[in-house]
PDB file of C-alpha atoms in Angstrom:
ATOM      1  CA  MET P 814      16.110  18.181  18.430  1.00 77.00           C
ATOM      2  CA  THR P 815      16.178  21.591  16.867  1.00 92.00           C
ATOM      3  CA  GLU P 816      13.142  23.277  15.387  1.00 92.00           C
ATOM      4  CA  GLU P 817      14.509  22.603  11.906  1.00 92.00           C
ATOM      5  CA  GLN P 818      14.851  18.901  12.678  1.00 92.00           C
ATOM      6  CA  ASP P 819      11.321  18.839  14.090  1.00 92.00           C
ATOM      7  CA  LEU P 820       9.974  20.381  10.892  1.00 93.00           C
ATOM      8  CA  ALA P 821      11.929  17.917   8.751  1.00 92.00           C
ATOM      9  CA  ALA P 822      10.593  14.995  10.795  1.00 95.00           C
ATOM     10  CA  LEU P 823       7.033  16.284  10.445  1.00 96.00           C
ATOM     11  CA  SER P 824       7.512  16.759   6.708  1.00 95.00           C
ATOM     12  CA  PHE P 825       8.830  13.215   6.367  1.00 97.00           C
ATOM     13  CA  LYS P 826       5.949  11.810   8.396  1.00 97.00           C
ATOM     14  CA  ALA P 827       3.412  13.709   6.276  1.00 97.00           C
ATOM     15  CA  ALA P 828       5.032  12.536   3.040  1.00 97.00           C
ATOM     16  CA  ALA P 829       5.142   8.920   4.250  1.00 97.00           C
ATOM     17  CA  HIS P 830       1.468   9.029   5.217  1.00 98.00           C
ATOM     18  CA  ASP P 831       0.573  10.649   1.898  1.00 98.00           C
ATOM     19  CA  LEU P 832       2.511   8.017  -0.050  1.00 98.00           C
ATOM     20  CA  GLU P 833       0.918   5.210   1.940  1.00 98.00           C
ATOM     21  CA  LEU P 834      -2.569   6.488   1.068  1.00 98.00           C
ATOM     22  CA  ILE P 835      -1.608   6.746  -2.595  1.00 98.00           C
ATOM     23  CA  VAL P 836      -0.205   3.201  -2.638  1.00 98.00           C
ATOM     24  CA  ARG P 837      -3.254   1.815  -0.830  1.00 98.00           C
ATOM     25  CA  HIS P 838      -5.529   3.511  -3.376  1.00 98.00           C
ATOM     26  CA  ILE P 839      -3.562   2.054  -6.295  1.00 98.00           C
ATOM     27  CA  ALA P 840      -3.381  -1.398  -4.695  1.00 98.00           C
ATOM     28  CA  ALA P 841      -7.122  -1.329  -3.972  1.00 97.00           C
ATOM     29  CA  ARG P 842      -7.847  -1.185  -7.714  1.00 98.00           C
ATOM     30  CA  TYR P 843      -5.952  -4.435  -8.215  1.00 98.00           C
ATOM     31  CA  ILE P 844      -7.323  -6.041  -5.061  1.00 97.00           C
ATOM     32  CA  ARG P 845     -10.915  -5.371  -6.207  1.00 97.00           C
ATOM     33  CA  GLN P 846     -10.104  -7.099  -9.503  1.00 97.00           C
ATOM     34  CA  ARG P 847      -8.504  -9.987  -7.565  1.00 95.00           C
ATOM     35  CA  VAL P 848      -5.138  -9.487  -9.269  1.00 96.00           C
ATOM     36  CA  PRO P 849      -2.462 -11.348  -7.295  1.00 95.00           C
ATOM     37  CA  LEU P 850       0.521  -9.365  -6.063  1.00 95.00           C
ATOM     38  CA  THR P 851       3.445 -10.286  -8.295  1.00 96.00           C
ATOM     39  CA  TRP P 852       6.867  -8.738  -8.668  1.00 95.00           C
ATOM     40  CA  ARG P 853       5.818  -7.059 -11.926  1.00 97.00           C
ATOM     41  CA  LEU P 854       2.701  -5.575 -10.309  1.00 97.00           C
ATOM     42  CA  LEU P 855       4.717  -4.392  -7.320  1.00 96.00           C
ATOM     43  CA  HIS P 856       7.066  -2.517  -9.655  1.00 96.00           C
ATOM     44  CA  ALA P 857       4.071  -1.022 -11.506  1.00 98.00           C
ATOM     45  CA  ILE P 858       2.491   0.151  -8.237  1.00 98.00           C
ATOM     46  CA  GLU P 859       5.817   1.680  -7.194  1.00 97.00           C
ATOM     47  CA  ALA P 860       6.213   3.531 -10.496  1.00 97.00           C
ATOM     48  CA  GLU P 861       2.660   4.872 -10.418  1.00 98.00           C
ATOM     49  CA  ALA P 862       2.841   5.959  -6.788  1.00 98.00           C
ATOM     50  CA  LEU P 863       6.144   7.783  -7.145  1.00 97.00           C
ATOM     51  CA  ALA P 864       4.920   9.488 -10.338  1.00 97.00           C
ATOM     52  CA  ASP P 865       1.704  10.677  -8.686  1.00 97.00           C
ATOM     53  CA  LEU P 866       1.284  14.350  -9.558  1.00 97.00           C
ATOM     54  CA  GLY P 867      -0.440  15.145  -6.285  1.00 97.00           C
ATOM     55  CA  PHE P 868       2.431  13.636  -4.320  1.00 97.00           C
ATOM     56  CA  ALA P 869       4.913  15.607  -6.425  1.00 97.00           C
ATOM     57  CA  SER P 870       3.044  18.863  -5.876  1.00 97.00           C
ATOM     58  CA  ARG P 871       2.732  18.415  -2.115  1.00 97.00           C
ATOM     59  CA  HIS P 872       6.336  17.434  -1.342  1.00 97.00           C
ATOM     60  CA  ASP P 873       9.650  18.860  -2.523  1.00 95.00           C
ATOM     61  CA  ALA P 874      12.063  16.860  -4.660  1.00 96.00           C
ATOM     62  CA  GLY P 875      14.436  16.145  -1.776  1.00 95.00           C
ATOM     63  CA  MET P 876      11.647  14.640   0.297  1.00 95.00           C
ATOM     64  CA  ARG P 877      10.337  12.561  -2.621  1.00 96.00           C
ATOM     65  CA  GLN P 878      13.817  11.150  -3.246  1.00 96.00           C
ATOM     66  CA  LEU P 879      13.841   9.681   0.261  1.00 95.00           C
ATOM     67  CA  PHE P 880      11.124   7.265  -0.875  1.00 96.00           C
ATOM     68  CA  GLU P 881      12.777   6.131  -4.087  1.00 95.00           C
ATOM     69  CA  ARG P 882      14.277   2.656  -4.064  1.00 93.00           C
ATOM     70  CA  PRO P 883      18.096   2.730  -4.038  1.00 91.00           C
ATOM     71  CA  SER P 884      19.534   1.600  -7.386  1.00 90.00           C
ATOM     72  CA  ASP P 885      21.468  -1.226  -5.739  1.00 90.00           C
ATOM     73  CA  MET P 886      18.280  -2.657  -4.188  1.00 89.00           C
ATOM     74  CA  THR P 887      17.024  -4.829  -7.027  1.00 89.00           C
ATOM     75  CA  PHE P 888      14.047  -7.153  -7.106  1.00 90.00           C
ATOM     76  CA  PRO P 889      12.802  -9.525  -9.830  1.00 91.00           C
ATOM     77  CA  GLU P 890      10.489  -8.156 -12.518  1.00 93.00           C
ATOM     78  CA  THR P 891       8.585 -11.359 -13.181  1.00 94.00           C
ATOM     79  CA  ASP P 892       5.005 -12.531 -12.835  1.00 95.00           C
ATOM     80  CA  ASP P 893       5.983 -14.778  -9.935  1.00 93.00           C
ATOM     81  CA  PRO P 894       4.263 -14.208  -6.581  1.00 91.00           C
ATOM     82  CA  ILE P 895       6.317 -11.995  -4.292  1.00 89.00           C
ATOM     83  CA  ASP P 896       8.446 -13.573  -1.598  1.00 84.00           C
ATOM     84  CA  PHE P 897      10.673 -11.462   0.588  1.00 78.00           C
ATOM     85  CA  GLY P 898      11.822 -14.386   2.666  1.00 75.00           C
ATOM     86  CA  ARG P 899      13.232 -13.071   5.902  1.00 69.00           C
ATOM     87  CA  SER P 900      14.099  -9.656   4.520  1.00 72.00           C
ATOM     88  CA  ASN P 901      12.955  -6.707   6.567  1.00 72.00           C
ATOM     89  CA  ALA P 902      14.585  -4.096   4.333  1.00 80.00           C
ATOM     90  CA  LEU P 903      11.844  -3.123   1.910  1.00 87.00           C
ATOM     91  CA  PRO P 904      11.358   0.066  -0.050  1.00 92.00           C
ATOM     92  CA  ALA P 905       8.494   2.108   1.395  1.00 94.00           C
ATOM     93  CA  VAL P 906       6.169   1.608  -1.579  1.00 95.00           C
ATOM     94  CA  PHE P 907       6.720  -2.163  -1.563  1.00 95.00           C
ATOM     95  CA  SER P 908       5.973  -2.284   2.148  1.00 93.00           C
ATOM     96  CA  PHE P 909       2.786  -0.206   1.795  1.00 96.00           C
ATOM     97  CA  ALA P 910       1.551  -2.386  -1.089  1.00 96.00           C
ATOM     98  CA  VAL P 911       2.227  -5.625   0.790  1.00 94.00           C
ATOM     99  CA  LEU P 912       0.410  -4.240   3.848  1.00 94.00           C
ATOM    100  CA  ALA P 913      -2.586  -3.293   1.677  1.00 96.00           C
ATOM    101  CA  TYR P 914      -2.762  -6.806   0.222  1.00 95.00           C
ATOM    102  CA  GLU P 915      -2.362  -8.389   3.667  1.00 93.00           C
ATOM    103  CA  ALA P 916      -5.115  -6.171   5.114  1.00 94.00           C
ATOM    104  CA  ALA P 917      -7.438  -7.142   2.259  1.00 94.00           C
ATOM    105  CA  ALA P 918      -6.688 -10.834   2.791  1.00 90.00           C
ATOM    106  CA  ASN P 919      -7.329 -10.528   6.529  1.00 90.00           C
ATOM    107  CA  ALA P 920     -10.578  -8.644   5.929  1.00 88.00           C
ATOM    108  CA  HIS P 921     -11.698 -11.334   3.499  1.00 78.00           C
ATOM    109  CA  ASP P 922     -10.815 -14.116   5.962  1.00 75.00           C
ATOM    110  CA  THR P 923     -12.656 -12.498   8.861  1.00 75.00           C
ATOM    111  CA  ALA P 924     -15.741 -11.435   6.905  1.00 61.00           C
ATOM    112  CA  ARG P 925     -18.847 -12.856   8.493  1.00 56.00           C
ATOM    113  CA  PRO P 926     -20.711 -15.393   6.410  1.00 57.00           C
ATOM    114  CA  ALA P 927     -24.049 -14.199   5.130  1.00 58.00           C
ATOM    115  CA  ARG P 928     -26.939 -15.025   7.430  1.00 58.00           C
ATOM    116  CA  PRO P 929     -29.552 -17.264   5.897  1.00 59.00           C
ATOM    117  CA  HIS P 930     -32.789 -15.508   4.995  1.00 56.00           C
ATOM    118  CA  ARG P 931     -35.569 -16.158   7.494  1.00 57.00           C
ATOM    119  CA  GLN P 932     -39.186 -15.480   6.778  1.00 59.00           C
ATOM    120  CA  SER P 933     -40.523 -12.682   8.955  1.00 53.00           C
ATOM    121  CA  LYS P 934     -43.654 -13.280  10.969  1.00 54.00           C
ATOM    122  CA  ALA P 935     -45.991 -10.710  12.370  1.00 56.00           C
ATOM    123  CA  TRP P 936     -46.494 -10.686  16.114  1.00 55.00           C
ATOM    124  CA  GLY P 937     -49.046 -13.210  17.186  1.00 55.00           C
ATOM    125  CA  ASP P 938     -48.894 -15.309  14.010  1.00 52.00           C
TER     126      ASP P 938
END
C-alpha cells in the first residue's frame, strides 16, 4: 500500500471508531430508559449520529459519505422490533446500534444478583 492509501485507511478507521462511540452514546440513552430497539428508533439513531456536529467537524464530507446508507438499501420505518434475518449487510450505524443493544442485554443477563444483607458481628461475639 502507498502512503496515501495508509493515510486513507487510518482516516476511515478513525471515523468508524468515532461514529461507533457516537452511536453507542445515543443508544445508551434509550437503553437506560428501556426503550426497545425498533425500526423507527434505529432510523432515528442513524439520523442523529450522522448529523452529529462533532463527527462532521472531525471528518471531511467524503469520509462521512462512506457511512451513509445507500439509497437502495431500504428498511421498514415501523415500531416493529428489528429483525435482520440472515442478512449480514448492514449499514454501519445500524450495526453499531444493534451491537450496543446486544452488549447491554448481555451485561444485564450476566449481572450478579445482589448478595443478601448479613448482619456484621464484631470479633469474639
